[in-house]
Short mmCIF file of C-alpha atoms in Angstrom, two decimals:
data_model
loop_
_atom_site.label_atom_id
_atom_site.label_comp_id
_atom_site.label_asym_id
_atom_site.label_seq_id
_atom_site.Cartn_x
_atom_site.Cartn_y
_atom_site.Cartn_z
CA UNK A 1 -0.14 0.32 0.20
CA UNK A 2 0.81 3.55 -1.00
CA UNK A 3 1.38 5.71 2.70
CA UNK A 4 0.65 9.57 1.73
CA UNK A 5 3.55 11.81 4.54
CA UNK A 6 2.20 15.04 5.11
CA UNK A 7 3.57 17.89 7.08
CA UNK A 8 3.99 20.68 9.20
CA UNK A 9 0.46 18.90 10.25
CA UNK A 10 -0.06 22.48 11.31
CA UNK A 11 0.90 25.70 9.92
CA UNK A 12 0.36 28.88 12.02
CA UNK A 13 0.42 32.02 8.80
CA UNK A 14 -1.18 35.17 8.90
CA UNK A 15 -3.31 36.03 6.17
CA UNK A 16 -1.82 37.47 2.66
CA UNK A 17 1.14 34.92 3.71
CA UNK A 18 2.16 31.85 1.37
CA UNK A 19 1.71 28.78 2.30
CA UNK A 20 3.56 25.81 1.12
CA UNK A 21 2.11 22.23 1.84
CA UNK A 22 4.40 18.96 1.59
CA UNK A 23 3.03 15.51 1.18
CA UNK A 24 5.49 12.26 -0.19
CA UNK A 25 4.73 9.16 -1.17
CA UNK A 26 6.02 6.10 -0.32
CA UNK A 27 6.82 4.93 -3.26
CA UNK A 28 6.44 6.92 -7.03
CA UNK A 29 2.85 7.53 -7.76
CA UNK A 30 3.58 9.18 -11.13
CA UNK A 31 1.11 12.37 -11.84
CA UNK A 32 -1.58 10.54 -9.89
CA UNK A 33 -2.37 13.22 -7.09
CA UNK A 34 -4.35 15.30 -5.67
CA UNK A 35 -5.52 17.65 -3.16
CA UNK A 36 -8.38 18.42 -1.21
CA UNK A 37 -9.53 21.35 0.76
CA UNK A 38 -11.74 20.01 3.82
CA UNK A 39 -13.67 23.53 6.24
CA UNK A 40 -15.25 22.40 9.40
CA UNK A 41 -18.79 20.60 9.11
CA UNK A 42 -18.35 20.12 5.71
CA UNK A 43 -17.69 17.94 2.78
CA UNK A 44 -13.87 18.04 0.99
CA UNK A 45 -13.16 19.97 -1.95
CA UNK A 46 -11.59 18.99 -4.96
CA UNK A 47 -8.68 21.42 -5.53
CA UNK A 48 -5.97 20.22 -7.82
CA UNK A 49 -5.48 16.86 -9.68
CA UNK A 50 -3.27 15.15 -11.71
CA UNK A 51 -0.49 17.23 -9.50
CA UNK A 52 -0.97 20.72 -11.00
CA UNK A 53 -3.96 21.06 -12.68
CA UNK A 54 -6.58 23.56 -10.86
CA UNK A 55 -10.03 21.63 -10.45
CA UNK A 56 -13.14 23.92 -12.21
CA UNK A 57 -13.46 26.92 -10.01
CA UNK A 58 -10.90 26.78 -7.67
CA UNK A 59 -8.65 29.87 -7.65
CA UNK A 60 -5.15 31.00 -9.20
CA UNK A 61 -3.61 31.72 -5.95
CA UNK A 62 -3.87 27.30 -5.50
CA UNK A 63 -1.14 25.59 -7.43
CA UNK A 64 0.18 21.45 -6.86
CA UNK A 65 4.12 20.79 -8.38
CA UNK A 66 5.75 17.29 -7.76
CA UNK A 67 9.10 16.50 -7.77
CA UNK A 68 9.99 12.87 -7.55
CA UNK A 69 6.88 11.41 -4.96
CA UNK A 70 7.38 14.58 -3.75
CA UNK A 71 4.87 17.49 -4.15
CA UNK A 72 3.57 20.39 -2.76
CA UNK A 73 0.42 22.87 -2.33
CA UNK A 74 1.72 25.96 -2.42
CA UNK A 75 -1.13 28.94 -1.80
CA UNK A 76 1.02 32.29 -2.78
CA UNK A 77 -1.41 34.52 -0.67
CA UNK A 78 -4.04 33.45 1.55
CA UNK A 79 -7.54 34.84 2.57
CA UNK A 80 -9.40 33.84 5.36
CA UNK A 81 -11.43 31.98 3.68
CA UNK A 82 -8.37 29.63 3.13
CA UNK A 83 -7.58 28.58 7.00
CA UNK A 84 -9.23 24.96 6.43
CA UNK A 85 -7.13 21.44 6.56
CA UNK A 86 -5.93 19.97 3.46
CA UNK A 87 -6.18 16.38 2.15
CA UNK A 88 -3.45 14.79 -0.25
CA UNK A 89 -4.69 12.17 -2.00
CA UNK A 90 -2.70 9.39 -5.45
CA UNK A 91 -4.50 6.88 -7.18
CA UNK A 92 -1.39 4.65 -8.99
CA UNK A 93 -1.86 1.39 -7.51
CA UNK A 94 -5.80 0.68 -7.85
CA UNK A 95 -7.97 -0.97 -6.60
CA UNK A 96 -6.84 1.12 -4.21
CA UNK A 97 -6.28 4.69 -3.00
CA UNK A 98 -5.35 6.37 -0.27
CA UNK A 99 -4.89 10.39 1.41
CA UNK A 100 -2.54 11.44 2.85
CA UNK A 101 -2.90 12.21 7.44
CA UNK A 102 -3.87 16.12 6.08
CA UNK A 103 -2.58 19.18 7.27
CA UNK A 104 -4.20 22.51 9.32
CA UNK A 105 -3.93 26.08 8.12
CA UNK A 106 -5.03 27.61 10.67
CA UNK A 107 -4.47 31.19 11.85
CA UNK A 108 -1.78 32.95 13.20
CA UNK B 1 -26.14 21.94 -10.58
CA UNK B 2 -24.49 19.13 -8.72
CA UNK B 3 -26.39 18.21 -6.27
CA UNK B 4 -25.79 14.59 -4.14
CA UNK B 5 -28.06 13.82 -0.85
CA UNK B 6 -27.37 11.38 1.68
CA UNK B 7 -29.55 9.79 4.07
CA UNK B 8 -29.42 6.67 6.02
CA UNK B 9 -27.34 6.94 8.85
CA UNK B 10 -27.57 6.28 12.73
CA UNK B 11 -27.45 4.55 15.75
CA UNK B 12 -27.10 0.96 14.99
CA UNK B 13 -25.79 -2.12 17.90
CA UNK B 14 -21.83 -3.23 16.42
CA UNK B 15 -23.15 -6.41 14.51
CA UNK B 16 -26.00 -4.99 13.16
CA UNK B 17 -26.89 -3.44 9.50
CA UNK B 18 -27.47 0.00 7.59
CA UNK B 19 -28.22 0.99 4.12
CA UNK B 20 -27.80 4.41 3.10
CA UNK B 21 -28.44 6.14 0.23
CA UNK B 22 -27.55 8.76 -2.32
CA UNK B 23 -29.90 10.61 -4.08
CA UNK B 24 -28.40 12.65 -7.02
CA UNK B 25 -29.07 15.30 -9.69
CA UNK B 26 -28.28 18.26 -11.43
CA UNK B 27 -25.87 15.70 -14.01
CA UNK B 28 -26.25 12.60 -16.36
CA UNK B 29 -25.86 10.01 -12.63
CA UNK B 30 -25.72 6.84 -15.19
CA UNK B 31 -22.38 7.73 -17.08
CA UNK B 32 -20.22 8.65 -13.53
CA UNK B 33 -17.94 5.81 -11.20
CA UNK B 34 -19.58 6.68 -7.95
CA UNK B 35 -17.85 6.36 -4.87
CA UNK B 36 -17.58 6.56 -0.64
CA UNK B 37 -15.64 8.41 1.41
CA UNK B 38 -15.31 8.72 4.70
CA UNK B 39 -14.41 10.00 7.40
CA UNK B 40 -14.30 8.91 11.43
CA UNK B 41 -15.50 11.92 14.23
CA UNK B 42 -11.58 13.55 13.81
CA UNK B 43 -9.66 12.00 11.79
CA UNK B 44 -8.98 11.86 8.59
CA UNK B 45 -10.33 10.21 4.58
CA UNK B 46 -10.70 6.85 3.66
CA UNK B 47 -11.90 5.25 0.41
CA UNK B 48 -14.80 2.91 1.19
CA UNK B 49 -15.48 2.16 -2.41
CA UNK B 50 -16.54 2.31 -5.53
CA UNK B 51 -18.91 1.55 -8.96
CA UNK B 52 -18.61 1.55 -12.55
CA UNK B 53 -21.31 3.88 -14.31
CA UNK B 54 -23.17 -0.34 -14.68
CA UNK B 55 -22.31 -1.14 -11.98
CA UNK B 56 -20.71 -3.88 -13.80
CA UNK B 57 -17.62 -3.09 -11.10
CA UNK B 58 -16.89 -2.92 -7.72
CA UNK B 59 -14.12 -2.84 -5.73
CA UNK B 60 -13.99 -2.16 -1.82
CA UNK B 61 -10.87 -0.92 1.02
CA UNK B 62 -9.99 -4.28 2.56
CA UNK B 63 -11.74 -3.45 5.65
CA UNK B 64 -15.23 -3.85 4.21
CA UNK B 65 -14.63 -5.88 2.18
CA UNK B 66 -17.26 -9.07 2.34
CA UNK B 67 -19.30 -6.58 4.81
CA UNK B 68 -19.65 -3.73 2.93
CA UNK B 69 -21.61 -3.68 -0.26
CA UNK B 70 -21.67 -0.44 -3.28
CA UNK B 71 -24.94 -0.89 -5.74
CA UNK B 72 -26.67 1.83 -7.44
CA UNK B 73 -30.31 2.57 -9.60
CA UNK B 74 -29.51 4.82 -12.49
CA UNK B 75 -33.46 4.85 -13.58
CA UNK B 76 -32.84 6.63 -9.92
CA UNK B 77 -30.31 8.03 -10.10
CA UNK B 78 -29.47 6.48 -6.37
CA UNK B 79 -26.12 5.12 -5.21
CA UNK B 80 -26.32 2.60 -1.72
CA UNK B 81 -24.30 1.34 0.57
CA UNK B 82 -25.38 -1.26 2.63
CA UNK B 83 -23.55 -2.12 5.75
CA UNK B 84 -23.87 -5.25 7.47
CA UNK B 85 -22.23 -6.68 10.72
CA UNK B 86 -21.03 -3.53 11.32
CA UNK B 87 -17.72 -2.52 14.19
CA UNK B 88 -17.00 0.38 16.22
CA UNK B 89 -14.55 1.57 14.22
CA UNK B 90 -16.89 1.42 10.85
CA UNK B 91 -18.62 5.01 12.76
CA UNK B 92 -17.66 7.30 10.87
CA UNK B 93 -19.57 10.29 8.50
CA UNK B 94 -20.44 8.25 5.09
CA UNK B 95 -20.12 11.06 1.74
CA UNK B 96 -21.37 10.04 -1.59
CA UNK B 97 -18.95 11.41 -4.47
CA UNK B 98 -18.79 12.34 -7.93
CA UNK B 99 -15.66 11.41 -10.19
CA UNK B 100 -14.31 13.87 -12.46
CA UNK B 101 -15.33 13.30 -15.60
CA UNK B 102 -17.97 11.06 -17.62
CA UNK B 103 -17.14 7.71 -18.37
CA UNK B 104 -14.25 7.53 -17.44
CA UNK B 105 -12.55 5.89 -13.34
CA UNK B 106 -10.21 8.30 -12.41
CA UNK B 107 -10.70 8.39 -8.93
CA UNK B 108 -10.80 12.67 -8.77
CA UNK B 109 -13.14 13.23 -6.92
CA UNK B 110 -14.93 16.27 -7.46
CA UNK B 111 -18.64 17.01 -6.16
CA UNK B 112 -19.60 15.56 -2.86
CA UNK B 113 -22.96 15.04 -0.45
CA UNK B 114 -22.74 16.58 2.40
CA UNK B 115 -22.77 12.61 4.67
CA UNK B 116 -24.40 11.36 6.80
CA UNK B 117 -23.50 9.84 9.72
CA UNK B 118 -23.27 6.60 10.70
CA UNK B 119 -22.53 5.13 15.16
CA UNK B 120 -21.30 2.04 15.69
CA UNK B 121 -22.25 1.64 19.34
CA UNK B 122 -24.34 -0.63 22.78
#
């Protein structure tokens, strides 16, 4: 089973700052990785798929990148509504997909 | 507008059964792979089951194999999850989710319902 390790567990930042979230895969997942945002009491929201493609309606301040088995979600300038938990998810070794443990972006 | 509305959650004793439903609207239900994803209280996300457009293929996470059954009724735009032999660690919010694009299995979940809570406890 491919394990996705997200870091840090918590990121404390102020609005306007840039956020960099990491997701490391235990083995190659090619580009088959997505990022989701989840706010308390809400369902997850797809932000990025195939490592770097923004989903429909997602602001350009969200971007994804890949370097080998390391994936990064960057939020270029945090808006108040961006404070949430972020999960990565791979789909590379079907049947079988997993989510990372999540990174909470909180207001400093 | 895409809508997914789950129902059927509740409190059930260990060893009991429950059937979740998800009614879809705003898109051509019969053309999408559909999934159930769950989230235990205060925990992360876990994929549970996936079903092909015509119901001819189903896949399950190992922890629910033999206990849960995913199904769909395209005439009713509905997705189901029959859960048997429930255990305490099945306690979670269960989300119905739609794959990203019609016709192919991408396993990126574009649209989600609001979730229904299943609590397994005596």
